[in-house]
PDB file of C-alpha atoms in Angstrom:
ATOM      1  CA  MET H   1     100.170 -69.972 -97.375  1.00  0.00           C
ATOM      2  CA  ASP H   2     100.858 -67.072 -99.172  1.00  0.00           C
ATOM      3  CA  GLY H   3     100.832 -66.626-102.999  1.00  0.00           C
ATOM      4  CA  LYS H   4     100.759 -69.135-105.652  1.00  0.00           C
ATOM      5  CA  ILE H   5     101.056 -72.813-105.352  1.00  0.00           C
ATOM      6  CA  ARG H   6     104.152 -74.972-106.252  1.00  0.00           C
ATOM      7  CA  LEU H   7     102.383 -78.283-107.546  1.00  0.00           C
ATOM      8  CA  LEU H   8     104.222 -81.743-107.680  1.00  0.00           C
ATOM      9  CA  ILE H   9     102.274 -84.687-109.468  1.00  0.00           C
ATOM     10  CA  VAL H  10     103.574 -88.122-108.754  1.00  0.00           C
ATOM     11  CA  ASP H  11     102.175 -91.048-111.228  1.00  0.00           C
ATOM     12  CA  ASP H  12     103.644 -93.355-113.520  1.00  0.00           C
ATOM     13  CA  HIS H  13     101.298 -92.835-116.636  1.00  0.00           C
ATOM     14  CA  ALA H  14     102.999 -90.095-118.698  1.00  0.00           C
ATOM     15  CA  MET H  15      98.905 -89.256-120.407  1.00  0.00           C
ATOM     16  CA  VAL H  16      97.697 -88.832-116.325  1.00  0.00           C
ATOM     17  CA  ARG H  17     100.622 -86.519-115.676  1.00  0.00           C
ATOM     18  CA  GLU H  18     100.932 -84.901-118.961  1.00  0.00           C
ATOM     19  CA  GLY H  19      96.869 -84.314-118.456  1.00  0.00           C
ATOM     20  CA  LEU H  20      96.620 -83.053-115.015  1.00  0.00           C
ATOM     21  CA  GLU H  21      99.103 -80.436-115.738  1.00  0.00           C
ATOM     22  CA  ALA H  22      97.792 -79.319-118.713  1.00  0.00           C
ATOM     23  CA  MET H  23      94.405 -79.222-117.027  1.00  0.00           C
ATOM     24  CA  LEU H  24      95.563 -77.558-113.963  1.00  0.00           C
ATOM     25  CA  SER H  25      98.449 -75.070-115.354  1.00  0.00           C
ATOM     26  CA  VAL H  26      95.604 -72.831-116.984  1.00  0.00           C
ATOM     27  CA  ASP H  27      94.422 -71.824-113.625  1.00  0.00           C
ATOM     28  CA  THR H  28      96.179 -68.991-112.309  1.00  0.00           C
ATOM     29  CA  ARG H  29      96.801 -70.077-108.571  1.00  0.00           C
ATOM     30  CA  PHE H  30      99.618 -72.424-109.516  1.00  0.00           C
ATOM     31  CA  GLU H  31     102.612 -70.789-109.771  1.00  0.00           C
ATOM     32  CA  SER H  32     104.589 -74.021-111.317  1.00  0.00           C
ATOM     33  CA  ILE H  33     103.180 -77.601-111.890  1.00  0.00           C
ATOM     34  CA  LEU H  34     106.224 -80.138-111.868  1.00  0.00           C
ATOM     35  CA  THR H  35     105.841 -84.300-112.349  1.00  0.00           C
ATOM     36  CA  ALA H  36     107.790 -87.008-111.353  1.00  0.00           C
ATOM     37  CA  SER H  37     107.260 -90.990-112.687  1.00  0.00           C
ATOM     38  CA  SER H  38     109.332 -92.801-109.623  1.00  0.00           C
ATOM     39  CA  ARG H  39     110.362 -92.469-106.315  1.00  0.00           C
ATOM     40  CA  GLU H  40     113.884 -91.092-106.660  1.00  0.00           C
ATOM     41  CA  GLU H  41     112.418 -88.293-108.802  1.00  0.00           C
ATOM     42  CA  THR H  42     110.054 -87.730-106.423  1.00  0.00           C
ATOM     43  CA  MET H  43     112.574 -86.937-103.308  1.00  0.00           C
ATOM     44  CA  GLU H  44     115.266 -85.243-105.761  1.00  0.00           C
ATOM     45  CA  ILE H  45     112.504 -82.441-106.913  1.00  0.00           C
ATOM     46  CA  LEU H  46     111.048 -82.452-103.246  1.00  0.00           C
ATOM     47  CA  ALA H  47     114.800 -81.433-102.363  1.00  0.00           C
ATOM     48  CA  ARG H  48     115.391 -79.183-105.554  1.00  0.00           C
ATOM     49  CA  ALA H  49     112.264 -77.246-105.990  1.00  0.00           C
ATOM     50  CA  SER H  50     110.474 -77.419-102.086  1.00  0.00           C
ATOM     51  CA  PRO H  51     106.634 -77.542-103.692  1.00  0.00           C
ATOM     52  CA  HIS H  52     103.795 -76.939-101.126  1.00  0.00           C
ATOM     53  CA  LEU H  53     101.816 -79.727-102.769  1.00  0.00           C
ATOM     54  CA  VAL H  54     102.076 -83.456-103.447  1.00  0.00           C
ATOM     55  CA  LEU H  55      99.674 -85.074-105.729  1.00  0.00           C
ATOM     56  CA  LEU H  56     100.465 -89.188-105.261  1.00  0.00           C
ATOM     57  CA  ASP H  57      99.155 -91.602-107.157  1.00  0.00           C
ATOM     58  CA  LEU H  58      99.109 -95.047-104.813  1.00  0.00           C
ATOM     59  CA  ARG H  59      99.454 -97.735-107.061  1.00  0.00           C
ATOM     60  CA  MET H  60     102.309 -97.431-109.373  1.00  0.00           C
ATOM     61  CA  PRO H  61     104.570-100.579-110.972  1.00  0.00           C
ATOM     62  CA  GLY H  62     107.713-100.927-109.030  1.00  0.00           C
ATOM     63  CA  PHE H  63     107.102 -98.792-106.204  1.00  0.00           C
ATOM     64  CA  ASP H  64     104.389 -98.284-103.046  1.00  0.00           C
ATOM     65  CA  GLY H  65     102.736 -95.278-103.115  1.00  0.00           C
ATOM     66  CA  PHE H  66     102.175 -95.721 -99.387  1.00  0.00           C
ATOM     67  CA  ASN H  67     105.926 -96.354 -98.796  1.00  0.00           C
ATOM     68  CA  VAL H  68     106.776 -93.350-100.851  1.00  0.00           C
ATOM     69  CA  LEU H  69     104.000 -91.416 -98.427  1.00  0.00           C
ATOM     70  CA  GLU H  70     106.100 -92.155 -95.059  1.00  0.00           C
ATOM     71  CA  THR H  71     109.565 -90.991 -96.827  1.00  0.00           C
ATOM     72  CA  VAL H  72     108.181 -87.962 -97.820  1.00  0.00           C
ATOM     73  CA  LEU H  73     106.889 -87.202 -94.713  1.00  0.00           C
ATOM     74  CA  GLY H  74     109.657 -88.676 -92.712  1.00  0.00           C
ATOM     75  CA  ARG H  75     112.116 -86.020 -94.507  1.00  0.00           C
ATOM     76  CA  TRP H  76     109.162 -83.473 -94.617  1.00  0.00           C
ATOM     77  CA  PRO H  77     106.929 -83.429 -91.810  1.00  0.00           C
ATOM     78  CA  SER H  78     105.087 -80.835 -92.900  1.00  0.00           C
ATOM     79  CA  MET H  79     104.601 -81.542 -96.340  1.00  0.00           C
ATOM     80  CA  ARG H  80     100.875 -82.026 -97.994  1.00  0.00           C
ATOM     81  CA  VAL H  81     100.142 -84.501 -99.759  1.00  0.00           C
ATOM     82  CA  LEU H  82      96.801 -85.710-101.604  1.00  0.00           C
ATOM     83  CA  ILE H  83      96.601 -88.846-102.462  1.00  0.00           C
ATOM     84  CA  LEU H  84      95.005 -89.264-105.761  1.00  0.00           C
ATOM     85  CA  SER H  85      93.688 -93.157-106.623  1.00  0.00           C
ATOM     86  CA  ALA H  86      91.784 -94.894-109.375  1.00  0.00           C
ATOM     87  CA  GLY H  87      89.580 -96.700-107.145  1.00  0.00           C
ATOM     88  CA  ALA H  88      89.200 -95.630-103.303  1.00  0.00           C
ATOM     89  CA  THR H  89      88.630 -98.537-100.762  1.00  0.00           C
ATOM     90  CA  GLY H  90      87.466 -97.524 -97.080  1.00  0.00           C
ATOM     91  CA  PRO H  91      90.634 -99.254 -95.492  1.00  0.00           C
ATOM     92  CA  GLU H  92      93.095 -97.564 -98.033  1.00  0.00           C
ATOM     93  CA  VAL H  93      91.400 -94.123 -96.957  1.00  0.00           C
ATOM     94  CA  ARG H  94      92.085 -94.784 -93.399  1.00  0.00           C
ATOM     95  CA  LEU H  95      95.624 -95.989 -94.033  1.00  0.00           C
ATOM     96  CA  ALA H  96      96.550 -92.962 -95.927  1.00  0.00           C
ATOM     97  CA  ARG H  97      94.718 -90.688 -93.218  1.00  0.00           C
ATOM     98  CA  SER H  98      96.719 -92.623 -90.694  1.00  0.00           C
ATOM     99  CA  LYS H  99     100.175 -92.458 -92.585  1.00  0.00           C
ATOM    100  CA  GLY H 100      99.826 -88.476 -92.504  1.00  0.00           C
ATOM    101  CA  ALA H 101      98.010 -87.594 -95.955  1.00  0.00           C
ATOM    102  CA  ARG H 102      95.959 -84.564 -95.921  1.00  0.00           C
ATOM    103  CA  GLY H 103      93.448 -85.855 -98.418  1.00  0.00           C
ATOM    104  CA  TYR H 104      92.360 -88.710-100.535  1.00  0.00           C
ATOM    105  CA  ILE H 105      90.393 -87.469-104.115  1.00  0.00           C
ATOM    106  CA  CYS H 106      89.279 -90.274-107.000  1.00  0.00           C
ATOM    107  CA  LYS H 107      91.005 -89.645-110.400  1.00  0.00           C
ATOM    108  CA  SER H 108      87.242 -89.949-111.641  1.00  0.00           C
ATOM    109  CA  ALA H 109      86.800 -86.763-109.869  1.00  0.00           C
ATOM    110  CA  GLY H 110      86.023 -83.976-112.197  1.00  0.00           C
ATOM    111  CA  ARG H 111      88.264 -80.760-112.009  1.00  0.00           C
ATOM    112  CA  ALA H 112      86.248 -78.694-110.200  1.00  0.00           C
ATOM    113  CA  ALA H 113      86.575 -81.405-107.300  1.00  0.00           C
ATOM    114  CA  LEU H 114      90.540 -81.496-108.084  1.00  0.00           C
ATOM    115  CA  LEU H 115      91.265 -78.145-107.543  1.00  0.00           C
ATOM    116  CA  GLU H 116      88.539 -77.925-104.318  1.00  0.00           C
ATOM    117  CA  ALA H 117      90.782 -80.502-102.850  1.00  0.00           C
ATOM    118  CA  ILE H 118      94.010 -78.805-103.403  1.00  0.00           C
ATOM    119  CA  ASP H 119      92.388 -75.293-102.001  1.00  0.00           C
ATOM    120  CA  THR H 120      91.475 -77.214 -99.222  1.00  0.00           C
ATOM    121  CA  VAL H 121      94.641 -78.922 -98.365  1.00  0.00           C
ATOM    122  CA  ILE H 122      96.456 -76.051 -99.242  1.00  0.00           C
ATOM    123  CA  ASP H 123      94.477 -73.934 -96.456  1.00  0.00           C
ATOM    124  CA  GLY H 124      95.653 -76.539 -93.961  1.00  0.00           C
ATOM    125  CA  ARG H 125      92.643 -78.642 -93.844  1.00  0.00           C
ATOM    126  CA  THR H 126      92.142 -82.493 -94.760  1.00  0.00           C
ATOM    127  CA  PHE H 127      89.872 -83.502 -97.672  1.00  0.00           C
ATOM    128  CA  PHE H 128      88.247 -86.966 -97.856  1.00  0.00           C
ATOM    129  CA  GLU H 129      85.735 -87.813-100.418  1.00  0.00           C
ATOM    130  CA  ASP H 130      82.583 -88.914 -98.553  1.00  0.00           C
ATOM    131  CA  GLY H 131      82.319 -91.415-101.542  1.00  0.00           C
ATOM    132  CA  ALA H 132      85.772 -93.268-100.870  1.00  0.00           C
ATOM    133  CA  ALA H 133      84.537 -94.465 -97.868  1.00  0.00           C
ATOM    134  CA  ARG H 134      80.996 -95.348 -97.814  1.00  0.00           C
ATOM    135  CA  GLU H 135      80.025 -98.444 -95.175  1.00  0.00           C
ATOM    136  CA  GLU H 136      78.458-100.100 -98.525  1.00  0.00           C
ATOM    137  CA  ASP H 137      82.175-100.288-100.661  1.00  0.00           C
ATOM    138  CA  ASP H 138      84.452-100.585 -97.148  1.00  0.00           C
ATOM    139  CA  LEU H 139      85.713-104.177 -96.313  1.00  0.00           C
ATOM    140  CA  THR H 140      86.266-102.724 -92.766  1.00  0.00           C
ATOM    141  CA  LEU H 141      89.548-103.583 -92.704  1.00  0.00           C
ATOM    142  CA  SER H 142      91.354-101.469 -90.043  1.00  0.00           C
ATOM    143  CA  ALA H 143      94.723 -99.832 -91.108  1.00  0.00           C
ATOM    144  CA  ARG H 144      96.751-102.067 -89.597  1.00  0.00           C
ATOM    145  CA  GLU H 145      95.218-105.479 -91.081  1.00  0.00           C
ATOM    146  CA  LEU H 146      95.337-103.204 -94.245  1.00  0.00           C
ATOM    147  CA  GLU H 147      99.259-103.130 -93.739  1.00  0.00           C
ATOM    148  CA  VAL H 148      99.525-106.860 -92.885  1.00  0.00           C
ATOM    149  CA  LEU H 149      97.665-108.373 -95.761  1.00  0.00           C
ATOM    150  CA  ARG H 150      99.470-105.753 -97.937  1.00  0.00           C
ATOM    151  CA  HIS H 151     102.658-107.740 -96.145  1.00  0.00           C
ATOM    152  CA  LEU H 152     100.807-111.075 -96.902  1.00  0.00           C
ATOM    153  CA  GLY H 153     101.429-110.144-100.167  1.00  0.00           C
ATOM    154  CA  ARG H 154     105.151-110.341-100.264  1.00  0.00           C
ATOM    155  CA  SER H 155     104.665-113.753 -98.698  1.00  0.00           C
ATOM    156  CA  LEU H 156     106.036-113.055 -95.229  1.00  0.00           C
ATOM    157  CA  SER H 157     105.486-115.391 -92.687  1.00  0.00           C
ATOM    158  CA  ALA H 158     103.885-114.811 -88.902  1.00  0.00           C
ATOM    159  CA  ASP H 159     107.001-114.872 -87.365  1.00  0.00           C
ATOM    160  CA  GLU H 160     108.608-111.888 -90.132  1.00  0.00           C
ATOM    161  CA  LEU H 161     105.532-110.015 -89.394  1.00  0.00           C
ATOM    162  CA  GLY H 162     105.443-109.996 -85.761  1.00  0.00           C
ATOM    163  CA  VAL H 163     109.146-108.567 -86.648  1.00  0.00           C
ATOM    164  CA  VAL H 164     108.283-106.178 -89.067  1.00  0.00           C
ATOM    165  CA  PHE H 165     105.410-104.663 -86.714  1.00  0.00           C
ATOM    166  CA  GLY H 166     107.385-105.053 -83.520  1.00  0.00           C
ATOM    167  CA  ILE H 167     104.099-107.213 -81.862  1.00  0.00           C
ATOM    168  CA  SER H 168     104.161-110.579 -80.599  1.00  0.00           C
ATOM    169  CA  LYS H 169     102.848-113.680 -82.688  1.00  0.00           C
ATOM    170  CA  HIS H 170      99.618-113.932 -80.909  1.00  0.00           C
ATOM    171  CA  THR H 171      98.690-110.514 -81.875  1.00  0.00           C
ATOM    172  CA  VAL H 172      99.856-111.642 -85.654  1.00  0.00           C
ATOM    173  CA  LYS H 173      97.401-114.508 -85.478  1.00  0.00           C
ATOM    174  CA  SER H 174      94.409-112.234 -84.159  1.00  0.00           C
ATOM    175  CA  HIS H 175      95.221-109.780 -86.838  1.00  0.00           C
ATOM    176  CA  LEU H 176      94.777-112.533 -89.477  1.00  0.00           C
ATOM    177  CA  LYS H 177      91.755-114.251 -88.191  1.00  0.00           C
ATOM    178  CA  ALA H 178      89.790-110.483 -88.147  1.00  0.00           C
ATOM    179  CA  ILE H 179      91.619-110.740 -92.060  1.00  0.00           C
ATOM    180  CA  PHE H 180      90.005-114.125 -92.714  1.00  0.00           C
ATOM    181  CA  MET H 181      86.594-113.418 -91.602  1.00  0.00           C
ATOM    182  CA  LYS H 182      86.014-110.083 -92.948  1.00  0.00           C
ATOM    183  CA  LEU H 183      87.386-111.234 -96.304  1.00  0.00           C
ATOM    184  CA  GLY H 184      85.737-114.750 -96.484  1.00  0.00           C
ATOM    185  CA  VAL H 185      88.502-116.422 -96.737  1.00  0.00           C
ATOM    186  CA  ALA H 186      90.122-119.445 -94.787  1.00  0.00           C
ATOM    187  CA  GLY H 187      93.865-118.995 -94.944  1.00  0.00           C
ATOM    188  CA  GLN H 188      96.859-115.995 -95.976  1.00  0.00           C
ATOM    189  CA  ALA H 189      96.782-117.799 -99.841  1.00  0.00           C
ATOM    190  CA  GLU H 190      93.030-116.962-100.208  1.00  0.00           C
ATOM    191  CA  ALA H 191      93.414-113.652 -98.394  1.00  0.00           C
ATOM    192  CA  VAL H 192      96.044-112.566-100.320  1.00  0.00           C
ATOM    193  CA  THR H 193      94.139-113.922-103.646  1.00  0.00           C
ATOM    194  CA  ARG H 194      91.052-111.936-102.453  1.00  0.00           C
ATOM    195  CA  GLY H 195      93.494-109.059-101.520  1.00  0.00           C
ATOM    196  CA  TYR H 196      94.379-108.652-105.472  1.00  0.00           C
ATOM    197  CA  GLU H 197      91.203-108.913-106.866  1.00  0.00           C
ATOM    198  CA  MET H 198      89.849-106.152-104.413  1.00  0.00           C
ATOM    199  CA  GLY H 199      92.410-103.903-105.529  1.00  0.00           C
ATOM    200  CA  LEU H 200      93.669-103.627-101.850  1.00  0.00           C
ATOM    201  CA  ILE H 201      97.027-104.892-102.985  1.00  0.00           C
ATOM    202  CA  THR H 202      98.679-105.470-106.412  1.00  0.00           C
ATOM    203  CA  VAL H 203     101.483-107.853-108.063  1.00  0.00           C
ATOM    204  CA  GLU H 204     102.834-104.461-109.521  1.00  0.00           C
ATOM    205  CA  LYS H 205     103.479-102.574-106.046  1.00  0.00           C
ATOM    206  CA  ASP H 206     103.679-105.551-103.161  1.00  0.00           C
ATOM    207  CA  ARG H 207     106.058-107.731-105.275  1.00  0.00           C
TER     208      ARG H 207
END
């Protein structure tokens, strides 16, 4: 990409948006830094301002960052999206990759690491922090298993899950069995509770 970067920051917390904007705006590599706090704002700014890169928070009350990622890339397939998360887990990183994110970085990262991630993604490469998917922190859920778990948080039945994913009830049961085993739980209710506890699903974004 030639020229300076037009960046869109999507986060529901004003302090985070303003802090990132203040931290990055002093850097000469940016042409403009825009911010959004909702799905509607995000889509409106993308259509109007054509940013080069979206810095997207995954966990926002009222809407699901993964769904926003899908919506954005469904309309603008070449858009570069860098995921910003308070606490990365291996399954979330894999799901973000599978949905087309170009990178994933924790909010605890410093300015230098964030700029490196932005430069890497803008350059057409991917940036996924090594520490975000360390095996010892990884629940080993596959991307599909994590999606099934998140839909369980929305109280979908096995039959409804089959319809959502276009798979047989037998395949749904296989996914559920694997999820229960990996999370060390006995059933759906416990799996959802464990998912909330471990940050894989949240009340705000999956209700």
